[in-house]
C-alpha cells in the first residue's frame, strides 16, 4: 500500500526541499535543552505540587514523614514547570493565571502551543 502525503500534495521533491538544521529547529521551538528537561520532569508532578501547602498539610507531612515538593530555584523555570504540569494534565485547557505567569517570565505565546503539542501530540488547526 502506498503512502500519499496529503499535507504536501504539490510540494517539491524531497531532494530539492531546504534542509533545516537542529539549531534552527531549536530556535523555532524556543526551548533550550534544560527547559525541555523541566517539561519532561513535570509529567511526574501532580496538580497538588502547584498548591502552596497550608499549616495542616505541613503538619501532616511532618507527622507522617512525607516529603514536600519545593518549587524550582529559577522563577523562569518554575513558571515553565507549572504550565507544563497543567499541559500534561489538561492539554490546551490552561489556566489564564498560569499563562500570564509564563508570559511574564519572558516566554512567548508561540511556545505555549509548541509545549502543548509536544505534550499531548495534538495540533490546533490553523
mmCIF file of N, CA and C in Angstrom:
data_model
loop_
_atom_site.group_PDB
_atom_site.id
_atom_site.type_symbol
_atom_site.label_atom_id
_atom_site.label_comp_id
_atom_site.label_asym_id
_atom_site.label_seq_id
_atom_site.Cartn_x
_atom_site.Cartn_y
_atom_site.Cartn_z
ATOM 1 N N UNK A 1 0.853 -1.171 0.000
ATOM 2 C CA UNK A 1 0.000 0.000 0.000
ATOM 3 C C UNK A 1 0.899 1.235 0.000
ATOM 4 N N UNK A 2 0.603 2.179 -0.835
ATOM 5 C CA UNK A 2 1.413 3.387 -0.965
ATOM 6 C C UNK A 2 0.929 4.455 0.009
ATOM 7 N N UNK A 3 1.821 5.370 0.325
ATOM 8 C CA UNK A 3 1.512 6.482 1.224
ATOM 9 C C UNK A 3 1.365 7.748 0.405
ATOM 10 N N UNK A 4 0.279 8.463 0.600
ATOM 11 C CA UNK A 4 0.030 9.721 -0.086
ATOM 12 C C UNK A 4 0.066 10.843 0.944
ATOM 13 N N UNK A 5 1.041 11.725 0.809
ATOM 14 C CA UNK A 5 1.206 12.839 1.744
ATOM 15 C C UNK A 5 0.253 13.964 1.333
ATOM 16 N N UNK A 6 -0.927 13.995 1.952
ATOM 17 C CA UNK A 6 -1.933 14.982 1.575
ATOM 18 C C UNK A 6 -1.594 16.394 2.042
ATOM 19 N N UNK A 7 -0.758 16.510 3.070
ATOM 20 C CA UNK A 7 -0.370 17.838 3.556
ATOM 21 C C UNK A 7 0.568 18.543 2.577
ATOM 22 N N UNK A 8 1.365 17.775 1.856
ATOM 23 C CA UNK A 8 2.328 18.333 0.901
ATOM 24 C C UNK A 8 2.081 17.748 -0.484
ATOM 25 N N UNK A 9 0.861 17.829 -0.932
ATOM 26 C CA UNK A 9 0.480 17.196 -2.188
ATOM 27 C C UNK A 9 1.238 17.784 -3.373
ATOM 28 N N UNK A 10 1.433 19.100 -3.387
ATOM 29 C CA UNK A 10 2.106 19.755 -4.507
ATOM 30 C C UNK A 10 3.473 20.301 -4.095
ATOM 31 N N UNK A 11 4.072 19.690 -3.121
ATOM 32 C CA UNK A 11 5.376 20.136 -2.633
ATOM 33 C C UNK A 11 6.470 19.684 -3.591
ATOM 34 N N UNK A 12 7.599 20.353 -3.480
ATOM 35 C CA UNK A 12 8.755 19.996 -4.295
ATOM 36 C C UNK A 12 9.291 18.643 -3.841
ATOM 37 N N UNK A 13 10.030 17.966 -4.700
ATOM 38 C CA UNK A 13 10.631 16.694 -4.284
ATOM 39 C C UNK A 13 11.506 16.883 -3.054
ATOM 40 N N UNK A 14 11.661 15.830 -2.299
ATOM 41 C CA UNK A 14 12.396 15.893 -1.037
ATOM 42 C C UNK A 14 13.816 16.404 -1.250
ATOM 43 N N UNK A 15 14.462 15.999 -2.313
ATOM 44 C CA UNK A 15 15.845 16.393 -2.560
ATOM 45 C C UNK A 15 15.974 17.901 -2.766
ATOM 46 N N UNK A 16 14.945 18.567 -3.278
ATOM 47 C CA UNK A 16 15.046 20.000 -3.547
ATOM 48 C C UNK A 16 14.505 20.858 -2.406
ATOM 49 N N UNK A 17 13.943 20.243 -1.365
ATOM 50 C CA UNK A 17 13.458 20.998 -0.214
ATOM 51 C C UNK A 17 14.628 21.495 0.614
ATOM 52 N N UNK A 18 14.526 22.691 1.172
ATOM 53 C CA UNK A 18 15.629 23.169 2.015
ATOM 54 C C UNK A 18 15.707 22.351 3.296
ATOM 55 N N UNK A 19 16.932 22.101 3.731
ATOM 56 C CA UNK A 19 17.105 21.347 4.968
ATOM 57 C C UNK A 19 17.128 22.311 6.141
ATOM 58 N N UNK A 20 16.628 21.853 7.280
ATOM 59 C CA UNK A 20 16.576 22.662 8.486
ATOM 60 C C UNK A 20 17.532 22.059 9.492
ATOM 61 N N UNK A 21 18.455 22.866 9.965
ATOM 62 C CA UNK A 21 19.435 22.362 10.920
ATOM 63 C C UNK A 21 18.802 22.233 12.303
ATOM 64 N N UNK A 22 19.475 21.525 13.191
ATOM 65 C CA UNK A 22 18.973 21.345 14.558
ATOM 66 C C UNK A 22 18.925 22.672 15.305
ATOM 67 N N UNK A 23 19.868 23.562 15.016
ATOM 68 C CA UNK A 23 19.882 24.874 15.684
ATOM 69 C C UNK A 23 18.669 25.703 15.279
ATOM 70 N N UNK A 24 18.277 25.627 14.002
ATOM 71 C CA UNK A 24 17.097 26.361 13.546
ATOM 72 C C UNK A 24 15.838 25.774 14.163
ATOM 73 N N UNK A 25 15.780 24.465 14.293
ATOM 74 C CA UNK A 25 14.624 23.827 14.911
ATOM 75 C C UNK A 25 14.513 24.224 16.371
ATOM 76 N N UNK A 26 15.645 24.261 17.073
ATOM 77 C CA UNK A 26 15.652 24.678 18.479
ATOM 78 C C UNK A 26 15.160 26.110 18.602
ATOM 79 N N UNK A 27 15.588 26.974 17.674
ATOM 80 C CA UNK A 27 15.150 28.366 17.703
ATOM 81 C C UNK A 27 13.659 28.499 17.475
ATOM 82 N N UNK A 28 13.115 27.651 16.614
ATOM 83 C CA UNK A 28 11.675 27.675 16.367
ATOM 84 C C UNK A 28 10.911 27.208 17.593
ATOM 85 N N UNK A 29 11.395 26.120 18.165
ATOM 86 C CA UNK A 29 10.716 25.585 19.341
ATOM 87 C C UNK A 29 10.841 26.562 20.496
ATOM 88 N N UNK A 30 11.963 27.244 20.573
ATOM 89 C CA UNK A 30 12.141 28.264 21.581
ATOM 90 C C UNK A 30 12.483 27.750 22.965
ATOM 91 N N UNK A 31 12.715 26.468 23.107
ATOM 92 C CA UNK A 31 13.075 25.921 24.405
ATOM 93 C C UNK A 31 14.491 25.364 24.339
ATOM 94 N N UNK A 32 15.241 25.595 25.380
ATOM 95 C CA UNK A 32 16.579 25.026 25.469
ATOM 96 C C UNK A 32 16.469 23.574 25.929
ATOM 97 N N UNK A 33 17.591 22.899 25.928
ATOM 98 C CA UNK A 33 17.599 21.508 26.375
ATOM 99 C C UNK A 33 17.190 21.415 27.847
ATOM 100 N N UNK A 34 17.652 22.359 28.662
ATOM 101 C CA UNK A 34 17.278 22.379 30.075
ATOM 102 C C UNK A 34 15.770 22.574 30.241
ATOM 103 N N UNK A 35 15.197 23.465 29.440
ATOM 104 C CA UNK A 35 13.750 23.717 29.517
ATOM 105 C C UNK A 35 12.955 22.487 29.091
ATOM 106 N N UNK A 36 13.426 21.760 28.068
ATOM 107 C CA UNK A 36 12.734 20.522 27.678
ATOM 108 C C UNK A 36 12.840 19.485 28.793
ATOM 109 N N UNK A 37 13.955 19.483 29.487
ATOM 110 C CA UNK A 37 14.127 18.558 30.608
ATOM 111 C C UNK A 37 13.117 18.878 31.719
ATOM 112 N N UNK A 38 12.925 20.159 32.007
ATOM 113 C CA UNK A 38 11.935 20.581 33.011
ATOM 114 C C UNK A 38 10.539 20.147 32.577
ATOM 115 N N UNK A 39 10.222 20.288 31.300
ATOM 116 C CA UNK A 39 8.905 19.891 30.784
ATOM 117 C C UNK A 39 8.691 18.390 30.965
ATOM 118 N N UNK A 40 9.714 17.599 30.686
ATOM 119 C CA UNK A 40 9.577 16.152 30.840
ATOM 120 C C UNK A 40 9.471 15.749 32.308
ATOM 121 N N UNK A 41 10.178 16.457 33.189
ATOM 122 C CA UNK A 41 10.075 16.160 34.621
ATOM 123 C C UNK A 41 8.700 16.532 35.178
ATOM 124 N N UNK A 42 8.068 17.525 34.576
ATOM 125 C CA UNK A 42 6.747 17.961 35.036
ATOM 126 C C UNK A 42 5.687 16.886 34.830
ATOM 127 N N UNK A 43 5.953 15.926 33.981
ATOM 128 C CA UNK A 43 5.000 14.835 33.751
ATOM 129 C C UNK A 43 4.759 14.046 35.035
ATOM 130 N N UNK A 44 5.764 13.966 35.896
ATOM 131 C CA UNK A 44 5.652 13.202 37.134
ATOM 132 C C UNK A 44 4.971 13.993 38.243
ATOM 133 N N UNK A 45 4.863 15.302 38.080
ATOM 134 C CA UNK A 45 4.258 16.149 39.109
ATOM 135 C C UNK A 45 2.751 16.206 38.932
ATOM 136 N N UNK A 46 2.043 16.214 40.045
ATOM 137 C CA UNK A 46 0.602 16.361 40.016
ATOM 138 C C UNK A 46 0.198 17.811 40.245
ATOM 139 N N UNK A 47 -1.080 18.076 40.147
ATOM 140 C CA UNK A 47 -1.579 19.432 40.372
ATOM 141 C C UNK A 47 -1.356 19.876 41.812
ATOM 142 N N UNK A 48 -1.287 18.919 42.741
ATOM 143 C CA UNK A 48 -1.032 19.273 44.149
ATOM 144 C C UNK A 48 0.349 19.887 44.342
ATOM 145 N N UNK A 49 1.272 19.602 43.437
ATOM 146 C CA UNK A 49 2.616 20.184 43.553
ATOM 147 C C UNK A 49 2.614 21.683 43.277
ATOM 148 N N UNK A 50 1.523 22.201 42.710
ATOM 149 C CA UNK A 50 1.429 23.623 42.391
ATOM 150 C C UNK A 50 0.829 24.436 43.529
ATOM 151 N N UNK A 51 0.135 23.769 44.436
ATOM 152 C CA UNK A 51 -0.537 24.473 45.529
ATOM 153 C C UNK A 51 0.448 24.792 46.649
ATOM 154 N N UNK A 52 0.209 25.922 47.302
ATOM 155 C CA UNK A 52 1.007 26.290 48.473
ATOM 156 C C UNK A 52 0.446 25.500 49.657
ATOM 157 N N UNK A 53 1.290 24.707 50.336
ATOM 158 C CA UNK A 53 0.773 23.883 51.428
ATOM 159 C C UNK A 53 0.333 24.735 52.619
ATOM 160 N N UNK A 54 -0.803 24.377 53.193
ATOM 161 C CA UNK A 54 -1.311 25.060 54.379
ATOM 162 C C UNK A 54 -0.671 24.504 55.640
ATOM 163 N N UNK A 55 -1.068 25.045 56.768
ATOM 164 C CA UNK A 55 -0.483 24.601 58.036
ATOM 165 C C UNK A 55 -0.826 23.148 58.335
ATOM 166 N N UNK A 56 -2.062 22.769 58.094
ATOM 167 C CA UNK A 56 -2.482 21.394 58.359
ATOM 168 C C UNK A 56 -1.723 20.419 57.463
ATOM 169 N N UNK A 57 -1.589 20.770 56.210
ATOM 170 C CA UNK A 57 -0.873 19.916 55.266
ATOM 171 C C UNK A 57 0.586 19.746 55.683
ATOM 172 N N UNK A 58 1.227 20.838 56.092
ATOM 173 C CA UNK A 58 2.620 20.762 56.557
ATOM 174 C C UNK A 58 2.734 19.911 57.817
ATOM 175 N N UNK A 59 1.767 20.052 58.726
ATOM 176 C CA UNK A 59 1.793 19.269 59.969
ATOM 177 C C UNK A 59 1.648 17.778 59.674
ATOM 178 N N UNK A 60 0.722 17.419 58.801
ATOM 179 C CA UNK A 60 0.530 16.008 58.450
ATOM 180 C C UNK A 60 1.763 15.440 57.758
ATOM 181 N N UNK A 61 2.380 16.226 56.912
ATOM 182 C CA UNK A 61 3.597 15.768 56.251
ATOM 183 C C UNK A 61 4.718 15.546 57.260
ATOM 184 N N UNK A 62 4.804 16.404 58.245
ATOM 185 C CA UNK A 62 5.833 16.256 59.281
ATOM 186 C C UNK A 62 5.571 15.013 60.118
ATOM 187 N N UNK A 63 4.317 14.803 60.499
ATOM 188 C CA UNK A 63 3.958 13.650 61.335
ATOM 189 C C UNK A 63 4.226 12.337 60.603
ATOM 190 N N UNK A 64 3.819 12.262 59.348
ATOM 191 C CA UNK A 64 3.945 11.014 58.598
ATOM 192 C C UNK A 64 5.251 10.913 57.805
ATOM 193 N N UNK A 65 6.100 11.933 57.889
ATOM 194 C CA UNK A 65 7.408 11.877 57.243
ATOM 195 C C UNK A 65 7.363 11.959 55.735
ATOM 196 N N UNK A 66 6.349 12.604 55.202
ATOM 197 C CA UNK A 66 6.246 12.750 53.750
ATOM 198 C C UNK A 66 7.053 13.963 53.300
ATOM 199 N N UNK A 67 7.695 13.843 52.175
ATOM 200 C CA UNK A 67 8.475 14.973 51.669
ATOM 201 C C UNK A 67 7.562 15.940 50.922
ATOM 202 N N UNK A 68 7.988 17.169 50.892
ATOM 203 C CA UNK A 68 7.208 18.209 50.225
ATOM 204 C C UNK A 68 7.937 18.637 48.968
ATOM 205 N N UNK A 69 7.193 18.809 47.876
ATOM 206 C CA UNK A 69 7.778 19.276 46.627
ATOM 207 C C UNK A 69 8.073 20.757 46.753
ATOM 208 N N UNK A 70 9.317 21.139 46.604
ATOM 209 C CA UNK A 70 9.645 22.559 46.651
ATOM 210 C C UNK A 70 9.733 23.093 45.222
ATOM 211 N N UNK A 71 9.404 24.371 45.035
ATOM 212 C CA UNK A 71 9.469 24.938 43.689
ATOM 213 C C UNK A 71 10.913 25.023 43.203
ATOM 214 N N UNK A 72 11.084 25.139 41.901
ATOM 215 C CA UNK A 72 12.421 25.278 41.340
ATOM 216 C C UNK A 72 13.021 26.616 41.753
ATOM 217 N N UNK A 73 14.326 26.659 41.872
ATOM 218 C CA UNK A 73 15.005 27.876 42.329
ATOM 219 C C UNK A 73 14.916 29.006 41.314
ATOM 220 N N UNK A 74 14.908 28.673 40.034
ATOM 221 C CA UNK A 74 14.822 29.681 38.983
ATOM 222 C C UNK A 74 13.350 29.994 38.717
ATOM 223 N N UNK A 75 12.899 31.235 38.933
ATOM 224 C CA UNK A 75 11.477 31.566 38.728
ATOM 225 C C UNK A 75 11.011 31.340 37.289
ATOM 226 N N UNK A 76 11.901 31.534 36.329
ATOM 227 C CA UNK A 76 11.547 31.303 34.917
ATOM 228 C C UNK A 76 11.250 29.825 34.676
ATOM 229 N N UNK A 77 12.110 28.961 35.194
ATOM 230 C CA UNK A 77 11.887 27.520 35.033
ATOM 231 C C UNK A 77 10.686 27.048 35.841
ATOM 232 N N UNK A 78 10.440 27.666 36.978
ATOM 233 C CA UNK A 78 9.271 27.297 37.779
ATOM 234 C C UNK A 78 7.979 27.639 37.041
ATOM 235 N N UNK A 79 7.946 28.784 36.359
ATOM 236 C CA UNK A 79 6.739 29.127 35.588
ATOM 237 C C UNK A 79 6.545 28.149 34.438
ATOM 238 N N UNK A 80 7.646 27.702 33.831
ATOM 239 C CA UNK A 80 7.568 26.691 32.777
ATOM 240 C C UNK A 80 7.064 25.369 33.346
ATOM 241 N N UNK A 81 7.584 24.969 34.496
ATOM 242 C CA UNK A 81 7.149 23.716 35.127
ATOM 243 C C UNK A 81 5.665 23.753 35.451
ATOM 244 N N UNK A 82 5.199 24.877 35.996
ATOM 245 C CA UNK A 82 3.790 24.997 36.368
ATOM 246 C C UNK A 82 2.890 24.868 35.142
ATOM 247 N N UNK A 83 3.260 25.541 34.046
ATOM 248 C CA UNK A 83 2.448 25.447 32.827
ATOM 249 C C UNK A 83 2.514 24.041 32.246
ATOM 250 N N UNK A 84 3.698 23.413 32.319
ATOM 251 C CA UNK A 84 3.847 22.059 31.788
ATOM 252 C C UNK A 84 3.021 21.054 32.583
ATOM 253 N N UNK A 85 2.932 21.226 33.905
ATOM 254 C CA UNK A 85 2.100 20.333 34.720
ATOM 255 C C UNK A 85 0.645 20.432 34.261
ATOM 256 N N UNK A 86 0.165 21.646 34.064
ATOM 257 C CA UNK A 86 -1.216 21.819 33.585
ATOM 258 C C UNK A 86 -1.386 21.221 32.186
ATOM 259 N N UNK A 87 -0.386 21.401 31.331
ATOM 260 C CA UNK A 87 -0.472 20.852 29.971
ATOM 261 C C UNK A 87 -0.508 19.330 29.993
ATOM 262 N N UNK A 88 0.299 18.707 30.840
ATOM 263 C CA UNK A 88 0.289 17.246 30.943
ATOM 264 C C UNK A 88 -1.065 16.745 31.435
ATOM 265 N N UNK A 89 -1.714 17.494 32.298
ATOM 266 C CA UNK A 89 -2.981 17.047 32.894
ATOM 267 C C UNK A 89 -4.208 17.433 32.080
ATOM 268 N N UNK A 90 -4.191 18.632 31.453
ATOM 269 C CA UNK A 90 -5.412 19.144 30.816
ATOM 270 C C UNK A 90 -5.238 19.546 29.352
ATOM 271 N N UNK A 91 -4.093 19.351 28.760
ATOM 272 C CA UNK A 91 -3.885 19.702 27.361
ATOM 273 C C UNK A 91 -3.958 21.206 27.133
ATOM 274 N N UNK A 92 -4.802 21.620 26.189
ATOM 275 C CA UNK A 92 -4.910 23.038 25.837
ATOM 276 C C UNK A 92 -5.747 23.837 26.836
ATOM 277 N N UNK A 93 -6.389 23.205 27.785
ATOM 278 C CA UNK A 93 -7.210 23.910 28.782
ATOM 279 C C UNK A 93 -6.301 24.409 29.907
ATOM 280 N N UNK A 94 -5.598 25.493 29.635
ATOM 281 C CA UNK A 94 -4.636 26.037 30.589
ATOM 282 C C UNK A 94 -5.242 27.209 31.348
ATOM 283 N N UNK A 95 -4.963 27.338 32.640
ATOM 284 C CA UNK A 95 -5.476 28.480 33.405
ATOM 285 C C UNK A 95 -4.853 29.794 32.926
ATOM 286 N N UNK A 96 -5.671 30.823 32.867
ATOM 287 C CA UNK A 96 -5.211 32.132 32.398
ATOM 288 C C UNK A 96 -4.095 32.660 33.298
ATOM 289 N N UNK A 97 -4.213 32.455 34.598
ATOM 290 C CA UNK A 97 -3.194 32.939 35.528
ATOM 291 C C UNK A 97 -1.836 32.300 35.241
ATOM 292 N N UNK A 98 -1.825 31.017 34.888
ATOM 293 C CA UNK A 98 -0.559 30.341 34.584
ATOM 294 C C UNK A 98 0.015 30.826 33.254
ATOM 295 N N UNK A 99 -0.851 31.108 32.294
ATOM 296 C CA UNK A 99 -0.380 31.650 31.009
ATOM 297 C C UNK A 99 0.246 33.020 31.227
ATOM 298 N N UNK A 100 -0.394 33.860 32.039
ATOM 299 C CA UNK A 100 0.152 35.191 32.329
ATOM 300 C C UNK A 100 1.491 35.089 33.056
ATOM 301 N N UNK A 101 1.608 34.155 33.984
ATOM 302 C CA UNK A 101 2.866 33.946 34.703
ATOM 303 C C UNK A 101 3.958 33.495 33.737
ATOM 304 N N UNK A 102 3.600 32.616 32.819
ATOM 305 C CA UNK A 102 4.517 32.101 31.807
ATOM 306 C C UNK A 102 5.021 33.236 30.911
ATOM 307 N N UNK A 103 4.112 34.083 30.458
ATOM 308 C CA UNK A 103 4.489 35.207 29.596
ATOM 309 C C UNK A 103 5.307 36.246 30.351
ATOM 310 N N UNK A 104 4.966 36.474 31.619
ATOM 311 C CA UNK A 104 5.713 37.432 32.437
ATOM 312 C C UNK A 104 7.143 36.955 32.698
ATOM 313 N N UNK A 105 7.371 35.656 32.636
ATOM 314 C CA UNK A 105 8.707 35.098 32.858
ATOM 315 C C UNK A 105 9.607 35.264 31.642
ATOM 316 N N UNK A 106 9.046 35.758 30.535
ATOM 317 C CA UNK A 106 9.862 36.010 29.352
ATOM 318 C C UNK A 106 9.632 35.052 28.206
ATOM 319 N N UNK A 107 8.714 34.142 28.340
ATOM 320 C CA UNK A 107 8.381 33.244 27.238
ATOM 321 C C UNK A 107 7.388 33.946 26.318
ATOM 322 N N UNK A 108 7.107 33.353 25.147
ATOM 323 C CA UNK A 108 6.127 33.954 24.244
ATOM 324 C C UNK A 108 5.007 32.965 23.932
ATOM 325 N N UNK A 109 3.934 33.486 23.357
ATOM 326 C CA UNK A 109 2.724 32.693 23.125
ATOM 327 C C UNK A 109 2.954 31.493 22.210
ATOM 328 N N UNK A 110 3.828 31.621 21.254
ATOM 329 C CA UNK A 110 4.114 30.509 20.351
ATOM 330 C C UNK A 110 4.671 29.299 21.080
ATOM 331 N N UNK A 111 5.382 29.556 22.155
ATOM 332 C CA UNK A 111 5.955 28.454 22.923
ATOM 333 C C UNK A 111 4.884 27.657 23.656
ATOM 334 N N UNK A 112 3.777 28.308 23.980
ATOM 335 C CA UNK A 112 2.686 27.585 24.650
ATOM 336 C C UNK A 112 2.151 26.495 23.724
ATOM 337 N N UNK A 113 1.929 26.861 22.464
ATOM 338 C CA UNK A 113 1.413 25.880 21.509
ATOM 339 C C UNK A 113 2.417 24.759 21.272
ATOM 340 N N UNK A 114 3.698 25.108 21.167
ATOM 341 C CA UNK A 114 4.737 24.087 20.981
ATOM 342 C C UNK A 114 4.756 23.129 22.172
ATOM 343 N N UNK A 115 4.663 23.691 23.365
ATOM 344 C CA UNK A 115 4.668 22.893 24.591
ATOM 345 C C UNK A 115 3.497 21.912 24.609
ATOM 346 N N UNK A 116 2.294 22.409 24.378
ATOM 347 C CA UNK A 116 1.114 21.550 24.469
ATOM 348 C C UNK A 116 1.092 20.534 23.329
ATOM 349 N N UNK A 117 1.542 20.929 22.143
ATOM 350 C CA UNK A 117 1.607 19.968 21.037
ATOM 351 C C UNK A 117 2.547 18.821 21.370
ATOM 352 N N UNK A 118 3.688 19.151 21.938
ATOM 353 C CA UNK A 118 4.661 18.111 22.275
ATOM 354 C C UNK A 118 4.135 17.202 23.374
ATOM 355 N N UNK A 119 3.450 17.777 24.340
ATOM 356 C CA UNK A 119 2.961 17.014 25.498
ATOM 357 C C UNK A 119 1.785 16.129 25.101
ATOM 358 N N UNK A 120 0.837 16.671 24.369
ATOM 359 C CA UNK A 120 -0.384 15.924 24.051
ATOM 360 C C UNK A 120 -0.338 15.201 22.724
ATOM 361 N N UNK A 121 0.504 15.672 21.811
ATOM 362 C CA UNK A 121 0.536 15.085 20.480
ATOM 363 C C UNK A 121 -0.577 15.618 19.585
ATOM 364 N N UNK A 122 -1.313 16.612 20.071
ATOM 365 C CA UNK A 122 -2.417 17.201 19.306
ATOM 366 C C UNK A 122 -1.966 18.480 18.640
ATOM 367 N N UNK A 123 -2.635 18.850 17.572
ATOM 368 C CA UNK A 123 -2.344 20.100 16.879
ATOM 369 C C UNK A 123 -3.627 20.911 16.782
ATOM 370 N N UNK A 124 -3.456 22.222 16.791
ATOM 371 C CA UNK A 124 -4.585 23.119 16.593
ATOM 372 C C UNK A 124 -4.636 23.458 15.126
ATOM 373 N N UNK A 125 -5.813 23.351 14.520
ATOM 374 C CA UNK A 125 -5.953 23.687 13.111
ATOM 375 C C UNK A 125 -5.724 25.169 12.914
ATOM 376 N N UNK A 126 -4.941 25.507 11.881
ATOM 377 C CA UNK A 126 -4.634 26.915 11.606
ATOM 378 C C UNK A 126 -5.694 27.531 10.730
#
